[in-house]
PDB file of C-alpha atoms and ligand atoms in Angstrom:
ATOM      1  CA  MET A   1     107.191 125.993 103.475  1.00  0.00           C
ATOM      2  CA  PRO A   2     109.647 123.159 103.276  1.00  0.00           C
ATOM      3  CA  LYS A   3     112.371 123.247 100.591  1.00  0.00           C
ATOM      4  CA  LEU A   4     112.702 120.308  98.197  1.00  0.00           C
ATOM      5  CA  THR A   5     115.617 119.703  95.892  1.00  0.00           C
ATOM      6  CA  ILE A   6     114.902 117.331  92.956  1.00  0.00           C
ATOM      7  CA  VAL A   7     118.056 116.412  91.003  1.00  0.00           C
ATOM      8  CA  ALA A   8     117.452 115.356  87.425  1.00  0.00           C
ATOM      9  CA  PHE A   9     119.369 112.610  85.828  1.00  0.00           C
ATOM     10  CA  ASP A  10     121.658 115.167  83.907  1.00  0.00           C
ATOM     11  CA  GLY A  11     122.479 116.780  87.186  1.00  0.00           C
ATOM     12  CA  THR A  12     120.190 119.824  86.900  1.00  0.00           C
ATOM     13  CA  LYS A  13     118.878 120.830  90.355  1.00  0.00           C
ATOM     14  CA  PHE A  14     115.421 121.954  90.840  1.00  0.00           C
ATOM     15  CA  GLU A  15     115.309 123.920  94.119  1.00  0.00           C
ATOM     16  CA  LEU A  16     111.660 124.370  95.114  1.00  0.00           C
ATOM     17  CA  ASP A  17     109.664 125.823  97.944  1.00  0.00           C
ATOM     18  CA  VAL A  18     106.741 123.482  98.252  1.00  0.00           C
ATOM     19  CA  ALA A  19     103.492 123.227 100.208  1.00  0.00           C
ATOM     20  CA  SER A  20     103.344 120.970 103.282  1.00  0.00           C
ATOM     21  CA  GLY A  21     101.138 118.005 102.287  1.00  0.00           C
ATOM     22  CA  SER A  22     102.045 118.084  98.692  1.00  0.00           C
ATOM     23  CA  THR A  23     103.847 115.082  97.238  1.00  0.00           C
ATOM     24  CA  VAL A  24     107.194 115.100  95.685  1.00  0.00           C
ATOM     25  CA  MET A  25     105.691 113.766  92.522  1.00  0.00           C
ATOM     26  CA  GLU A  26     103.129 116.786  92.444  1.00  0.00           C
ATOM     27  CA  ASN A  27     106.027 119.147  92.715  1.00  0.00           C
ATOM     28  CA  ALA A  28     108.078 117.455  90.184  1.00  0.00           C
ATOM     29  CA  VAL A  29     105.223 117.475  87.668  1.00  0.00           C
ATOM     30  CA  LYS A  30     104.196 121.088  88.351  1.00  0.00           C
ATOM     31  CA  ASN A  31     107.880 122.196  87.754  1.00  0.00           C
ATOM     32  CA  SER A  32     108.357 120.076  84.690  1.00  0.00           C
ATOM     33  CA  VAL A  33     111.226 117.992  86.143  1.00  0.00           C
ATOM     34  CA  PRO A  34     112.451 115.723  83.309  1.00  0.00           C
ATOM     35  CA  GLY A  35     112.018 111.920  84.010  1.00  0.00           C
ATOM     36  CA  VAL A  36     109.084 111.909  86.387  1.00  0.00           C
ATOM     37  CA  GLU A  37     106.252 110.768  84.333  1.00  0.00           C
ATOM     38  CA  ALA A  38     103.591 109.840  86.975  1.00  0.00           C
ATOM     39  CA  GLU A  39     101.313 108.126  84.404  1.00  0.00           C
ATOM     40  CA  CYS A  40      98.765 107.044  87.122  1.00  0.00           C
ATOM     41  CA  GLY A  41      98.410 110.508  88.616  1.00  0.00           C
ATOM     42  CA  GLY A  42      99.483 109.463  92.033  1.00  0.00           C
ATOM     43  CA  ALA A  43      97.455 106.344  92.607  1.00  0.00           C
ATOM     44  CA  CYS A  44     100.496 104.223  93.371  1.00  0.00           C
ATOM     45  CA  ALA A  45      99.662 102.103  90.418  1.00  0.00           C
ATOM     46  CA  CYS A  46     102.269 102.853  87.838  1.00  0.00           C
ATOM     47  CA  ALA A  47     105.910 103.144  89.233  1.00  0.00           C
ATOM     48  CA  THR A  48     106.845 105.910  86.692  1.00  0.00           C
ATOM     49  CA  CYS A  49     107.283 108.457  89.464  1.00  0.00           C
ATOM     50  CA  HIS A  50     110.256 106.360  90.915  1.00  0.00           C
ATOM     51  CA  VAL A  51     112.968 108.413  92.614  1.00  0.00           C
ATOM     52  CA  TYR A  52     115.908 107.755  94.734  1.00  0.00           C
ATOM     53  CA  ILE A  53     115.901 109.488  98.195  1.00  0.00           C
ATOM     54  CA  ASP A  54     119.284 110.975  98.809  1.00  0.00           C
ATOM     55  CA  ASP A  55     121.399 108.845 101.186  1.00  0.00           C
ATOM     56  CA  SER A  56     121.385 111.451 103.868  1.00  0.00           C
ATOM     57  CA  TRP A  57     117.436 111.576 103.985  1.00  0.00           C
ATOM     58  CA  SER A  58     116.679 107.954 103.361  1.00  0.00           C
ATOM     59  CA  GLU A  59     116.207 107.013 107.008  1.00  0.00           C
ATOM     60  CA  LYS A  60     114.143 110.005 107.857  1.00  0.00           C
ATOM     61  CA  VAL A  61     111.759 109.600 104.960  1.00  0.00           C
ATOM     62  CA  GLY A  62     111.333 105.878 105.882  1.00  0.00           C
ATOM     63  CA  ALA A  63     110.515 102.749 103.995  1.00  0.00           C
ATOM     64  CA  PRO A  64     107.708 102.217 101.451  1.00  0.00           C
ATOM     65  CA  ASP A  65     104.422 100.472 102.598  1.00  0.00           C
ATOM     66  CA  VAL A  66     103.614  97.039 101.315  1.00  0.00           C
ATOM     67  CA  MET A  67     101.595  98.278  98.345  1.00  0.00           C
ATOM     68  CA  GLU A  68     104.239 100.750  97.245  1.00  0.00           C
ATOM     69  CA  GLU A  69     106.971  98.086  97.697  1.00  0.00           C
ATOM     70  CA  ASP A  70     105.042  95.753  95.370  1.00  0.00           C
ATOM     71  CA  MET A  71     104.748  98.464  92.708  1.00  0.00           C
ATOM     72  CA  LEU A  72     108.454  99.344  93.094  1.00  0.00           C
ATOM     73  CA  ASP A  73     109.276  96.017  91.760  1.00  0.00           C
ATOM     74  CA  PHE A  74     108.261  97.300  88.399  1.00  0.00           C
ATOM     75  CA  ALA A  75     110.635 100.350  88.727  1.00  0.00           C
ATOM     76  CA  TYR A  76     113.851 100.450  86.547  1.00  0.00           C
ATOM     77  CA  GLU A  77     116.924  99.923  88.621  1.00  0.00           C
ATOM     78  CA  GLN A  78     115.361  99.677  92.197  1.00  0.00           C
ATOM     79  CA  LYS A  79     117.787 100.529  95.014  1.00  0.00           C
ATOM     80  CA  PRO A  80     117.448 100.447  98.783  1.00  0.00           C
ATOM     81  CA  THR A  81     116.614 104.224  98.586  1.00  0.00           C
ATOM     82  CA  SER A  82     113.991 103.808  95.963  1.00  0.00           C
ATOM     83  CA  ARG A  83     110.560 105.384  96.517  1.00  0.00           C
ATOM     84  CA  LEU A  84     107.580 106.162  94.416  1.00  0.00           C
ATOM     85  CA  SER A  85     107.492 109.999  94.742  1.00  0.00           C
ATOM     86  CA  CYS A  86     103.714 110.120  94.685  1.00  0.00           C
ATOM     87  CA  GLN A  87     103.841 108.402  98.060  1.00  0.00           C
ATOM     88  CA  VAL A  88     106.294 110.871  99.692  1.00  0.00           C
ATOM     89  CA  LYS A  89     104.516 113.721 101.374  1.00  0.00           C
ATOM     90  CA  MET A  90     106.389 116.936 102.098  1.00  0.00           C
ATOM     91  CA  THR A  91     106.183 118.088 105.811  1.00  0.00           C
ATOM     92  CA  ASP A  92     108.224 120.642 107.723  1.00  0.00           C
ATOM     93  CA  ASP A  93     110.226 117.716 109.097  1.00  0.00           C
ATOM     94  CA  LEU A  94     111.468 117.002 105.570  1.00  0.00           C
ATOM     95  CA  ASP A  95     112.598 120.524 105.042  1.00  0.00           C
ATOM     96  CA  GLY A  96     115.619 120.360 102.833  1.00  0.00           C
ATOM     97  CA  LEU A  97     114.850 116.988 101.244  1.00  0.00           C
ATOM     98  CA  VAL A  98     116.875 115.978  98.233  1.00  0.00           C
ATOM     99  CA  VAL A  99     115.750 113.300  95.798  1.00  0.00           C
ATOM    100  CA  HIS A 100     117.377 111.998  92.610  1.00  0.00           C
ATOM    101  CA  VAL A 101     115.644 111.018  89.306  1.00  0.00           C
ATOM    102  CA  PRO A 102     116.625 107.755  87.804  1.00  0.00           C
ATOM    103  CA  GLU A 103     117.974 107.383  84.361  1.00  0.00           C
ATOM    104  CA  ARG A 104     114.518 106.379  83.201  1.00  0.00           C
ATOM    105  CA  GLN A 105     111.287 105.060  84.385  1.00  0.00           C
ATOM    106  CA  ALA A 106     110.127 101.431  84.148  1.00  0.00           C
TER     107      ALA A 106
HETATM  108 FE1  FES B   1     101.890 106.399  89.552  1.00  0.00          FE
HETATM  109 FE2  FES B   1     103.352 107.307  91.539  1.00  0.00          FE
HETATM  110  S1  FES B   1     102.335 108.443  90.024  1.00  0.00           S
HETATM  111  S2  FES B   1     102.859 105.292  91.153  1.00  0.00           S
END
């Protein structure tokens, strides 16, 4: 079970044991992490599940695909480490992943 840490905008850390194959968004919603709205339910169609991948993980998580990148243009304060959390799947390789929730969505 990989570990995932989601840091809310106020600094609250949610340290979670998550299922391989689950998305960061699913775990954020399940654990009521504030600031991850996920209006479209994970269809890569809303950009309200925007997170920043921690700098130390950004390379490992990798870049968004074209569809996600287009959607990210609608995200509030997009940065080079921005991803839509519904498109980031947890794997054993990502054990220990840290992501940060932005100040607000869209
Ligand atoms: Fe809508 Fe991720 S939940 S784009």
